[in-house]
Tab-separated table of C-alpha atoms and ligand atoms in Angstrom:
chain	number	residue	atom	x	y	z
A	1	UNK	CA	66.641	29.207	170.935
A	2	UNK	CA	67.525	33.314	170.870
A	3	UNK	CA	66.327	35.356	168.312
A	4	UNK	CA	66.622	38.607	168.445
A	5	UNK	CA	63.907	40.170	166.546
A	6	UNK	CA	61.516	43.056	167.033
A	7	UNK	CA	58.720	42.928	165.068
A	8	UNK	CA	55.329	45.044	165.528
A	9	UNK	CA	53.132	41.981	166.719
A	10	UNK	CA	55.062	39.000	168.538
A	11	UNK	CA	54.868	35.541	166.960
A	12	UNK	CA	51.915	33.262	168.520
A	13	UNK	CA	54.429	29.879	167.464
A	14	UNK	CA	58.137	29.074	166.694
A	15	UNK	CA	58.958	25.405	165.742
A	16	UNK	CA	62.518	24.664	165.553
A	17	UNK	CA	62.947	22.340	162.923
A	18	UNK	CA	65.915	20.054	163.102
A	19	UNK	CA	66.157	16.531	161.422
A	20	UNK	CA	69.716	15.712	161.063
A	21	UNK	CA	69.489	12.479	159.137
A	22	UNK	CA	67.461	14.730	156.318
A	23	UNK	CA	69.586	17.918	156.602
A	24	UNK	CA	66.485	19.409	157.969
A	25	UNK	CA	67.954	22.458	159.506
A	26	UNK	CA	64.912	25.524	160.010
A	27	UNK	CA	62.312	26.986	161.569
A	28	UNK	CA	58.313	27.482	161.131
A	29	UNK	CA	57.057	31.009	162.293
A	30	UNK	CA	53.204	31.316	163.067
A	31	UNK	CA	52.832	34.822	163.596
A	32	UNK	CA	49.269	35.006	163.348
A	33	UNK	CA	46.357	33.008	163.331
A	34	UNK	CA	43.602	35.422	164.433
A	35	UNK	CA	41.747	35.336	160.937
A	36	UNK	CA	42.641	31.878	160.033
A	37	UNK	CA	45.586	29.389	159.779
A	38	UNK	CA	48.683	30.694	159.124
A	39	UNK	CA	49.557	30.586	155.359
A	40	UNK	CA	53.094	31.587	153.671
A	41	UNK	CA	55.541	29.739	151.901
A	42	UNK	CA	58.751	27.268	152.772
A	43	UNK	CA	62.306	29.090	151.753
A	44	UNK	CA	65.346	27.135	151.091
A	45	UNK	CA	68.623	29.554	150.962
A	46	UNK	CA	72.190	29.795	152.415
A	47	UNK	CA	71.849	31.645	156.010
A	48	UNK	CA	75.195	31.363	157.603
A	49	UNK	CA	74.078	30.968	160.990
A	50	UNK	CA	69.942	29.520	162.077
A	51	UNK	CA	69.519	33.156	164.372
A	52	UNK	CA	69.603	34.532	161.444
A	53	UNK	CA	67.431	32.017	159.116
A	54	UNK	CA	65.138	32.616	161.938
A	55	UNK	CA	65.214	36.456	162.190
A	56	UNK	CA	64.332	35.957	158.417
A	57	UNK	CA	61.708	33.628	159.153
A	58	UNK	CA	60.115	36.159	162.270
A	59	UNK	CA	60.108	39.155	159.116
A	60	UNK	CA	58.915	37.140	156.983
A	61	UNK	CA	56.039	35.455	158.916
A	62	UNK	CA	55.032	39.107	159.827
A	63	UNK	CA	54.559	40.015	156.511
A	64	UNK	CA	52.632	37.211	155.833
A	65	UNK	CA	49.544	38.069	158.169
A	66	UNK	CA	49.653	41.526	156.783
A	67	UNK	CA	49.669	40.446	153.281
A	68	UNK	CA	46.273	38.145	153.462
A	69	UNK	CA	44.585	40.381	155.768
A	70	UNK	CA	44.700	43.624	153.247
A	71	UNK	CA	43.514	41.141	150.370
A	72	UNK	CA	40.637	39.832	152.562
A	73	UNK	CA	41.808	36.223	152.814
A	74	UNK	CA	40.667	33.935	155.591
A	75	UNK	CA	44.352	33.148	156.590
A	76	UNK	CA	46.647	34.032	159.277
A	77	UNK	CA	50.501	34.421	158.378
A	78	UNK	CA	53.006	32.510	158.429
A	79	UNK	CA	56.996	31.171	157.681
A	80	UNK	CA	59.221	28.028	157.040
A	81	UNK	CA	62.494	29.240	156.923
A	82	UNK	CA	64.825	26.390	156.231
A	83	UNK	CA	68.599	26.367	156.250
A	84	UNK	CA	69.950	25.009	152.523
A	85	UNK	CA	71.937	22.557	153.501
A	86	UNK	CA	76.423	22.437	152.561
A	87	UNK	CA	77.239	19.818	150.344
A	88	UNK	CA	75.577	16.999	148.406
A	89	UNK	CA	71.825	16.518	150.005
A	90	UNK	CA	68.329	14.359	149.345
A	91	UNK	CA	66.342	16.724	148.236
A	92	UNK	CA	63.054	14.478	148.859
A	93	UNK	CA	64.099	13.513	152.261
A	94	UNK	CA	64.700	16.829	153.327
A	95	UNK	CA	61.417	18.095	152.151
A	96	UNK	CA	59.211	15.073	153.463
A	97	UNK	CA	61.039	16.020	156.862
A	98	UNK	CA	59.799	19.128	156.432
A	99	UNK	CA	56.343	17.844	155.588
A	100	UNK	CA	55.913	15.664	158.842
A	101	UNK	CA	56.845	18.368	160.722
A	102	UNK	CA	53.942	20.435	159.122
A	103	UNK	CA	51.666	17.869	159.258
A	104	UNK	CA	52.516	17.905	163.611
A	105	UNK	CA	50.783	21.332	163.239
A	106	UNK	CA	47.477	20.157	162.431
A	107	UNK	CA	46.801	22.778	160.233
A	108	UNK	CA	47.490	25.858	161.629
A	109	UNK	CA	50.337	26.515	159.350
A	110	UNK	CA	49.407	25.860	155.203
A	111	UNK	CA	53.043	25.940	153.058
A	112	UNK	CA	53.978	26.825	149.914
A	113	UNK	CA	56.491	27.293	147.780
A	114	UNK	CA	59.103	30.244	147.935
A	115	UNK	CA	62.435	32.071	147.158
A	116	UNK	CA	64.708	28.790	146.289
A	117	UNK	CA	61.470	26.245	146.499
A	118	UNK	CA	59.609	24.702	143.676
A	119	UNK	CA	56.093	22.835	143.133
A	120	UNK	CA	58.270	19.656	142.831
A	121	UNK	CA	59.427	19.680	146.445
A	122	UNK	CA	55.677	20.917	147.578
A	123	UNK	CA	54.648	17.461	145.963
A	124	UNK	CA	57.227	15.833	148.975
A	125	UNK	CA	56.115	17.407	151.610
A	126	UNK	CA	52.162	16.833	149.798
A	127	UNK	CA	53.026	13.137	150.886
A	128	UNK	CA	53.425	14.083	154.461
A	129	UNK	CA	50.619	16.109	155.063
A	130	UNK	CA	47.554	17.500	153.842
A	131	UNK	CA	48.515	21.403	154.945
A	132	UNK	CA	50.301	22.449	151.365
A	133	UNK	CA	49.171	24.172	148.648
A	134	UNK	CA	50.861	25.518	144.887
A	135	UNK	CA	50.956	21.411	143.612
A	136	UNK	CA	50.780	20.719	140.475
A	137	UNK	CA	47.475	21.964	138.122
A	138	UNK	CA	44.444	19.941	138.548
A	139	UNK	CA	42.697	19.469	135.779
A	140	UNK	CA	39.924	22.050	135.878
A	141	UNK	CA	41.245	23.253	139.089
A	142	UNK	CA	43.803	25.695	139.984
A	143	UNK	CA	47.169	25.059	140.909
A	144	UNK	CA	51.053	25.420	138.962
A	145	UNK	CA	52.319	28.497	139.338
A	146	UNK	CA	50.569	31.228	140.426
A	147	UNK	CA	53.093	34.071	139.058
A	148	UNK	CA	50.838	35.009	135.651
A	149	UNK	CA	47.982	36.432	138.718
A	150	UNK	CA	50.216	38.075	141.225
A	151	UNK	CA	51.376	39.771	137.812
A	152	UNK	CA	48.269	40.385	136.856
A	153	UNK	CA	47.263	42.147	140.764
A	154	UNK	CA	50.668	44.227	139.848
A	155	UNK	CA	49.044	45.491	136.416
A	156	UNK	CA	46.035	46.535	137.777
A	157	UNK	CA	47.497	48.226	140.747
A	158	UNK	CA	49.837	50.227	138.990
A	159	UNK	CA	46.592	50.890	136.405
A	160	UNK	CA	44.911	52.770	139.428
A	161	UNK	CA	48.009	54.050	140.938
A	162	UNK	CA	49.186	55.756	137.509
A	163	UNK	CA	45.091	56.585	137.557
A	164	UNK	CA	45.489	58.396	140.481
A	165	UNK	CA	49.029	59.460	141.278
A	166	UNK	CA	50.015	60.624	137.852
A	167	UNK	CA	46.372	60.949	136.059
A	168	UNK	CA	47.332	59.127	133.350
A	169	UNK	CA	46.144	55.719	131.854
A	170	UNK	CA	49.026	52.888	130.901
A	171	UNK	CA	49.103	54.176	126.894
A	172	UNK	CA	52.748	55.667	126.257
A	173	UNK	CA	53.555	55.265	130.698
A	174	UNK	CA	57.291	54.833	130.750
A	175	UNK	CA	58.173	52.088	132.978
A	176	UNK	CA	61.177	50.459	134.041
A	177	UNK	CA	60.943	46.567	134.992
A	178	UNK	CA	63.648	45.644	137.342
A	179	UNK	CA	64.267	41.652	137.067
A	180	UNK	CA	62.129	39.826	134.156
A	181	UNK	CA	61.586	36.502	135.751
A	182	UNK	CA	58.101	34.814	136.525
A	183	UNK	CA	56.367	38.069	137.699
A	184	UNK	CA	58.558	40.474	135.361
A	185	UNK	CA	58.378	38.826	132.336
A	186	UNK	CA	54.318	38.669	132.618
A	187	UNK	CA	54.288	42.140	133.856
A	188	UNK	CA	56.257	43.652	130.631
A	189	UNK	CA	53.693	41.282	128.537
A	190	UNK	CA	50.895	43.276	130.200
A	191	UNK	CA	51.922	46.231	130.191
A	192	UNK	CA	53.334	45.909	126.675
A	193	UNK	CA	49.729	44.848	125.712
A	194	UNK	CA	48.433	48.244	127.133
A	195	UNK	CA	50.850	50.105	125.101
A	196	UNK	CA	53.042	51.381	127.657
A	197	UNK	CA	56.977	51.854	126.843
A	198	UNK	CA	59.048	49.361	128.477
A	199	UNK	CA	62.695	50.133	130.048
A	200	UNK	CA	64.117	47.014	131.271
A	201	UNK	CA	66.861	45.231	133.733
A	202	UNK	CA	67.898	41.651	134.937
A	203	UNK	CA	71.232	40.033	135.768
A	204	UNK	CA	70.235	37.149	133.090
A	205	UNK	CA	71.158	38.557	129.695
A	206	UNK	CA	69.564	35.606	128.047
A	207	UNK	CA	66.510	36.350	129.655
A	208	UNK	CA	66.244	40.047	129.422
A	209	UNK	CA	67.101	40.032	125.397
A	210	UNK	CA	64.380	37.685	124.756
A	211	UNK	CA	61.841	39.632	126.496
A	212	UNK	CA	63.583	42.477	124.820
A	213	UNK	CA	62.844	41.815	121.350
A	214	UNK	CA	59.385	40.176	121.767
A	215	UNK	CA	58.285	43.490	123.355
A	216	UNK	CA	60.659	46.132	121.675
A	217	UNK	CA	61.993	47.182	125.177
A	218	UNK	CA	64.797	49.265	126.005
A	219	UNK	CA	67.638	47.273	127.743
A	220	UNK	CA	69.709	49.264	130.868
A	221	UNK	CA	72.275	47.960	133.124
A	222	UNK	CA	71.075	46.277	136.285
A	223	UNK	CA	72.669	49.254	138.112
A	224	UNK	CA	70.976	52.240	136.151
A	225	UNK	CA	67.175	50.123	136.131
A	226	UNK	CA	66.303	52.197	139.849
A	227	UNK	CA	67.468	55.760	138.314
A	228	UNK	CA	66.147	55.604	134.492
A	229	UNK	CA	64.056	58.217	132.855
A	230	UNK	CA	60.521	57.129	133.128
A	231	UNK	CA	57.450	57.374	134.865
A	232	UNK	CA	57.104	54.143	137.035
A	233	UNK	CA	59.241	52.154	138.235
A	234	UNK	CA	58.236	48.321	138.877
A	235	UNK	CA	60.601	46.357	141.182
A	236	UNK	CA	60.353	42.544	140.525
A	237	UNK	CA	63.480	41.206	141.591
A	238	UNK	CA	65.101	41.165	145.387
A	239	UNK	CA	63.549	42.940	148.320
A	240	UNK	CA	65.308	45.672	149.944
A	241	UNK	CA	65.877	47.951	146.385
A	242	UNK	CA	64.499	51.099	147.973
A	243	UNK	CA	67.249	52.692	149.640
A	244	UNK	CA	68.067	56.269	150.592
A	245	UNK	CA	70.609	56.411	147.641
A	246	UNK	CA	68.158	54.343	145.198
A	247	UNK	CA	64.902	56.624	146.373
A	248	UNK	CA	67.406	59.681	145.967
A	249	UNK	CA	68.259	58.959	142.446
A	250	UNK	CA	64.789	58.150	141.000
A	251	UNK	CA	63.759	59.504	138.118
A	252	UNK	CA	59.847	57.583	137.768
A	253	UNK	CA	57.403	59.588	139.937
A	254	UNK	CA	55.689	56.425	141.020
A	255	UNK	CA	56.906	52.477	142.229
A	256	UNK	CA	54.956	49.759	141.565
A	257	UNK	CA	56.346	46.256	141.699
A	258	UNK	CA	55.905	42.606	142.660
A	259	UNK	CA	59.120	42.379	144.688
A	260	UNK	CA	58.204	41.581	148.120
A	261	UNK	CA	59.697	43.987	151.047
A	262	UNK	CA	61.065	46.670	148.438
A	263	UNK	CA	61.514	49.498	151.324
A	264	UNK	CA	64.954	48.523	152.680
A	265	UNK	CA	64.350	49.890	156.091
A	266	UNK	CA	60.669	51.640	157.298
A	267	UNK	CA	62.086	55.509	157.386
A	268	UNK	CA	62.024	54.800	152.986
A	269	UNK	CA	58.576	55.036	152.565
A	270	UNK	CA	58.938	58.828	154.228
A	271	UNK	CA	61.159	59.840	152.228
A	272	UNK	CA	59.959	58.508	148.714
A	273	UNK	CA	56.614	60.901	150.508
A	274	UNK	CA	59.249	63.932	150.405
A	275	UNK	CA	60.617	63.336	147.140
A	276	UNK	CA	56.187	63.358	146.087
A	277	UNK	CA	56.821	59.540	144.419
A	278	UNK	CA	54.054	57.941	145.038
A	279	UNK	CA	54.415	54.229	146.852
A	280	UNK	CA	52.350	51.298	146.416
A	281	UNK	CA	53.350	49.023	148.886
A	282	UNK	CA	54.127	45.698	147.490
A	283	UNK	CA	52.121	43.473	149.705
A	284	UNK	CA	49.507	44.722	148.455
A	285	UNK	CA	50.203	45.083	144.925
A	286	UNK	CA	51.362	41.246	144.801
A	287	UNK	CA	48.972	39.192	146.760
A	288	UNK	CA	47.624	37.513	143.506
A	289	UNK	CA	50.024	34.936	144.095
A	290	UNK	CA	48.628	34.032	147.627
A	291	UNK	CA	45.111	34.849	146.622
A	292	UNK	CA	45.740	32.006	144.452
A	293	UNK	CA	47.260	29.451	146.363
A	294	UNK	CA	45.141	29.988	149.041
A	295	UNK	CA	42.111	29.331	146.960
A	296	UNK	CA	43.928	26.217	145.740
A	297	UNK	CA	44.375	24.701	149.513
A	298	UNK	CA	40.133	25.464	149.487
A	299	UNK	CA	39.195	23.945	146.819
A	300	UNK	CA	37.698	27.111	145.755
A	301	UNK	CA	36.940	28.236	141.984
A	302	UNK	CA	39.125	29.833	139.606
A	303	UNK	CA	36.303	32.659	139.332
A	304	UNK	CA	36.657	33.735	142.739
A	305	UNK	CA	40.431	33.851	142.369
A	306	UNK	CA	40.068	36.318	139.270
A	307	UNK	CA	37.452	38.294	141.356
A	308	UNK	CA	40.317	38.462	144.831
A	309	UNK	CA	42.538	39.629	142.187
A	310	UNK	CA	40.644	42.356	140.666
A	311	UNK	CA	39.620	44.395	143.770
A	312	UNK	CA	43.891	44.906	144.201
A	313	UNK	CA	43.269	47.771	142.023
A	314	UNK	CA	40.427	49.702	143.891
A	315	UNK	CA	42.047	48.846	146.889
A	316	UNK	CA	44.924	50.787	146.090
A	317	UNK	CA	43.383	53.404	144.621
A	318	UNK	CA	41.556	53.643	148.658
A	319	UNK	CA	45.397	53.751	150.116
A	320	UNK	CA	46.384	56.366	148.137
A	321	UNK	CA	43.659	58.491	148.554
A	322	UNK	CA	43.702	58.118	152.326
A	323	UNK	CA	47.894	58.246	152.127
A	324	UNK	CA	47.055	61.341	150.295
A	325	UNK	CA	44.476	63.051	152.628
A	326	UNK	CA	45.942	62.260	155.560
A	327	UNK	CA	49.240	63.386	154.159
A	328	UNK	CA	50.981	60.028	155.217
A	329	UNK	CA	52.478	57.216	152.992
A	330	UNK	CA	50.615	54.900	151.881
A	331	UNK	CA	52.753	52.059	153.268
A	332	UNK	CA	52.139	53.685	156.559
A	333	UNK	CA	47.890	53.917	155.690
A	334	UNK	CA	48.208	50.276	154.248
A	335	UNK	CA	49.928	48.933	157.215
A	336	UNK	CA	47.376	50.471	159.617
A	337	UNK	CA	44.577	49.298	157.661
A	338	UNK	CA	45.954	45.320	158.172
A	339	UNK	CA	46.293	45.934	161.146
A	340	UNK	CA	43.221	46.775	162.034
A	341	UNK	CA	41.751	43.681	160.019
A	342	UNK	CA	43.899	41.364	162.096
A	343	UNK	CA	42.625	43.261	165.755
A	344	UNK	CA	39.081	42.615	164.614
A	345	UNK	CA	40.156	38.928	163.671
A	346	UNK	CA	41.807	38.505	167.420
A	347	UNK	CA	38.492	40.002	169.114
A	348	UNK	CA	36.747	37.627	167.092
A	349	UNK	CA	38.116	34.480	168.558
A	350	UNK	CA	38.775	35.699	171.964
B	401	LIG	P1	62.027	34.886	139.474
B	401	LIG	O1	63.202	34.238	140.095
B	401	LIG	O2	61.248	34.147	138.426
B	401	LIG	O3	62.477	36.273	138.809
B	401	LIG	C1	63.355	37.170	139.394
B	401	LIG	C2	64.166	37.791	138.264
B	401	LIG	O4	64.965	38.843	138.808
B	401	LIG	C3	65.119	36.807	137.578
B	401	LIG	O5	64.975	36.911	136.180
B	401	LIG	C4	66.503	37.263	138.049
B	401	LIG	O6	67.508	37.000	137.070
B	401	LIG	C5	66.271	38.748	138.240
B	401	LIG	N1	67.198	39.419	139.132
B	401	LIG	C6	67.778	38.966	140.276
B	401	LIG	N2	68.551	39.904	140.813
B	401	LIG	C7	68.451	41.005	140.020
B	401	LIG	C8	69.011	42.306	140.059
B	401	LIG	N3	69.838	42.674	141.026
B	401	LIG	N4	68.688	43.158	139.070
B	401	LIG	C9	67.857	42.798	138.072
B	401	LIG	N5	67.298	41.575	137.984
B	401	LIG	C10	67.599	40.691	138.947
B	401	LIG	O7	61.093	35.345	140.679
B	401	LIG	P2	59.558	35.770	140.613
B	401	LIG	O8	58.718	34.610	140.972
B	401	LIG	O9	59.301	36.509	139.351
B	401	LIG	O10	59.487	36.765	141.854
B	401	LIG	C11	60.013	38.070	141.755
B	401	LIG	C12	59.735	38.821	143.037
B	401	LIG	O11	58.333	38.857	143.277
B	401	LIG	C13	60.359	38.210	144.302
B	401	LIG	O12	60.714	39.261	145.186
B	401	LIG	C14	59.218	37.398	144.877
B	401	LIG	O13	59.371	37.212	146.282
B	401	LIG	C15	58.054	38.311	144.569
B	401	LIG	N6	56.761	37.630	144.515
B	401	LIG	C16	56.545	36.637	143.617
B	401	LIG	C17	55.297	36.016	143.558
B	401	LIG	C18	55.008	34.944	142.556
B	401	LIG	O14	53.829	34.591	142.355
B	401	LIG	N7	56.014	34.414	141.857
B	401	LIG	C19	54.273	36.426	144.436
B	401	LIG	C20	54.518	37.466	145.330
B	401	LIG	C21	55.766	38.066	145.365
């Protein structure tokens, strides 16, 4: 297998996954196991060719082991990447294929579920191995979906980002809420809560009037959510939204969101710095997803889930005042910082 892919760190494992009788057609990326097994969900989508299912997967993986290193997790990172197959296909078969080939891992890679994944497919590959986590609620335990906490991590960074950026509390912020789906939706309930003034986007009409009216937001065209008049702006839809003519166009003075990988390319988070709009880089704003799931997969306690969640907002409010001394971005500070985490974890075990 080729892949051409530079990332920062090289991968420590790349399992080709290929089970024709299932339509298994994919790839698991470990990239990093150095402060624990590598944890990050399965995605199902159309790639036209596997290089570049793969390249996806290599990206992805990546971001995984920064992601639970800056929220203090004891897991690596990690990919499944899987190629959605053309035609009429058995769901269950292809995801218990997927599931034996986890369970050939022994552990070192944990799944989940991701972009075009659900808990009912987790519950296939649950009956081929042990390493999967985001089943279905327990009772008393945690589990279901975990999008009401990575929401809530997004709240309380952009509390301490607004805190610190624009020194200003949530009452009368304007913010604009691009894509009101699992995260959005919860987001604009939050925020609506704390009396902020919602703008809001998403290529579901249905969807976006309901949440409209509950919350008395203002509606704008998917193509004007990135440029409106307000303060913040909180990407919760696709990655890849903060472009040169998106970042050039922006109105809000600070970007918040839930999306993973908002900057389109690296050179964006410089020049959101020049235009003085502040960044909080969305791994770290949305890890209350992961901080959940992860604690599912331990068996550990809803409590100590709520506490993971609530030091996102402190530790953004240490980025930016780094990002800010040092006169960097704080994507740039942020990245640094994980890095450094997952060194010490790699010294550790050597
Ligand atoms: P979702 O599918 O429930 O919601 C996404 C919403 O965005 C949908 O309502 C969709 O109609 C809308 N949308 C799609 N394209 C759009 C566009 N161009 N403009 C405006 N709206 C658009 O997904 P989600 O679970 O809410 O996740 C949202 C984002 O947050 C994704 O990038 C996801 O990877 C990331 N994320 C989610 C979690 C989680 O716990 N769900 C955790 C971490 C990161």
């Amino acid at each position: 297998m080729v892949v051409a892919y530079s990332g920062r760190v090289p991968a420590e494992q790349v399992v080709r996954l290929e089970d024709r009788s299932a339509g298994l057609d994919g790839v698991i990326v470990i990239h990093s196991t150095a402060l624990g097994p590598a944890a990050g969900g399965c995605r199902l989508w159309h790639y036209p060719s596997f290089d570049q299912a793969a390249e996806d997967a290599f990206r992805l993986a990546e971001g995984m082991s920064y992601k639970n290193a800056m929220a203090g997790l004891p897991f690596g990172g990690g990919k499944a990447v899987l190629r959605h197959p053309v035609g009429d296909f058995d769901r269950s078969a292809l995801f218990r294929a997927f599931g034996r080939a986890v369970a050939e891992l022994g552990g070192r890679y944990v799944t989940a579920e991701d972009v075009g994944t659900r808990v009912s497919d987790m519950q296939d590959v649950a009956g081929a191995t042990q390493h999967v986590t985001g089943l279905e609620a327990k009772p008393g335990g945690l589990g279901g979906n975990p999008s009401p906490r990575t929401a809530k991590g997004v709240f309380d960074a952009m509390k301490s980002a607004a805190s610190f950026a624009l020194e200003t509390d949530l009452r009368g912020l304007r913010v604009a809420v691009q894509g009101i789906g699992n995260v959005g939706g919860e987001l604009c309930r939050l925020l609506a809560d704390a009396g902020a003034e919602l703008t809001i986007a998403d290529v579901s009409p249905a969807r976006r009037d309901r949440v409209a009216t509950i919350l008395g937001a203002r509606v704008v065209d998917v193509d004007d959510i990135a440029a409106a008049d307000v303060d913040v702006f909180a990407p919760c839809a696709l990655g890849g939204v903060l472009d040169e003519r998106s970042v050039g166009a922006m109105k809000a003075k600070l970007v918040c969101g839930g999306a993973n990988n908002q900057l389109a390319t690296p050179d964006v988070a410089d020049m959101l710095l020049d235009r003085g709009i502040t960044y909080v880089p969305d791994y770290v704003a949305n890890a209350g997803g992961i901080i959940s799931v992860t604690a599912e997969y331990l068996d550990e306690s809803a409590a100590l889930v709520d506490m993971r969640v609530a030091q996102i907002g402190p530790r953004v409010a240490t980025i930016l005042d780094e990002a800010r001394r040092r006169r960097l971005s704080p994507a740039v500070v942020a990245d640094r910082m994980a890095e450094r985490l997952i060194a010490q974890g790699v010294r550790r075990v050597a």
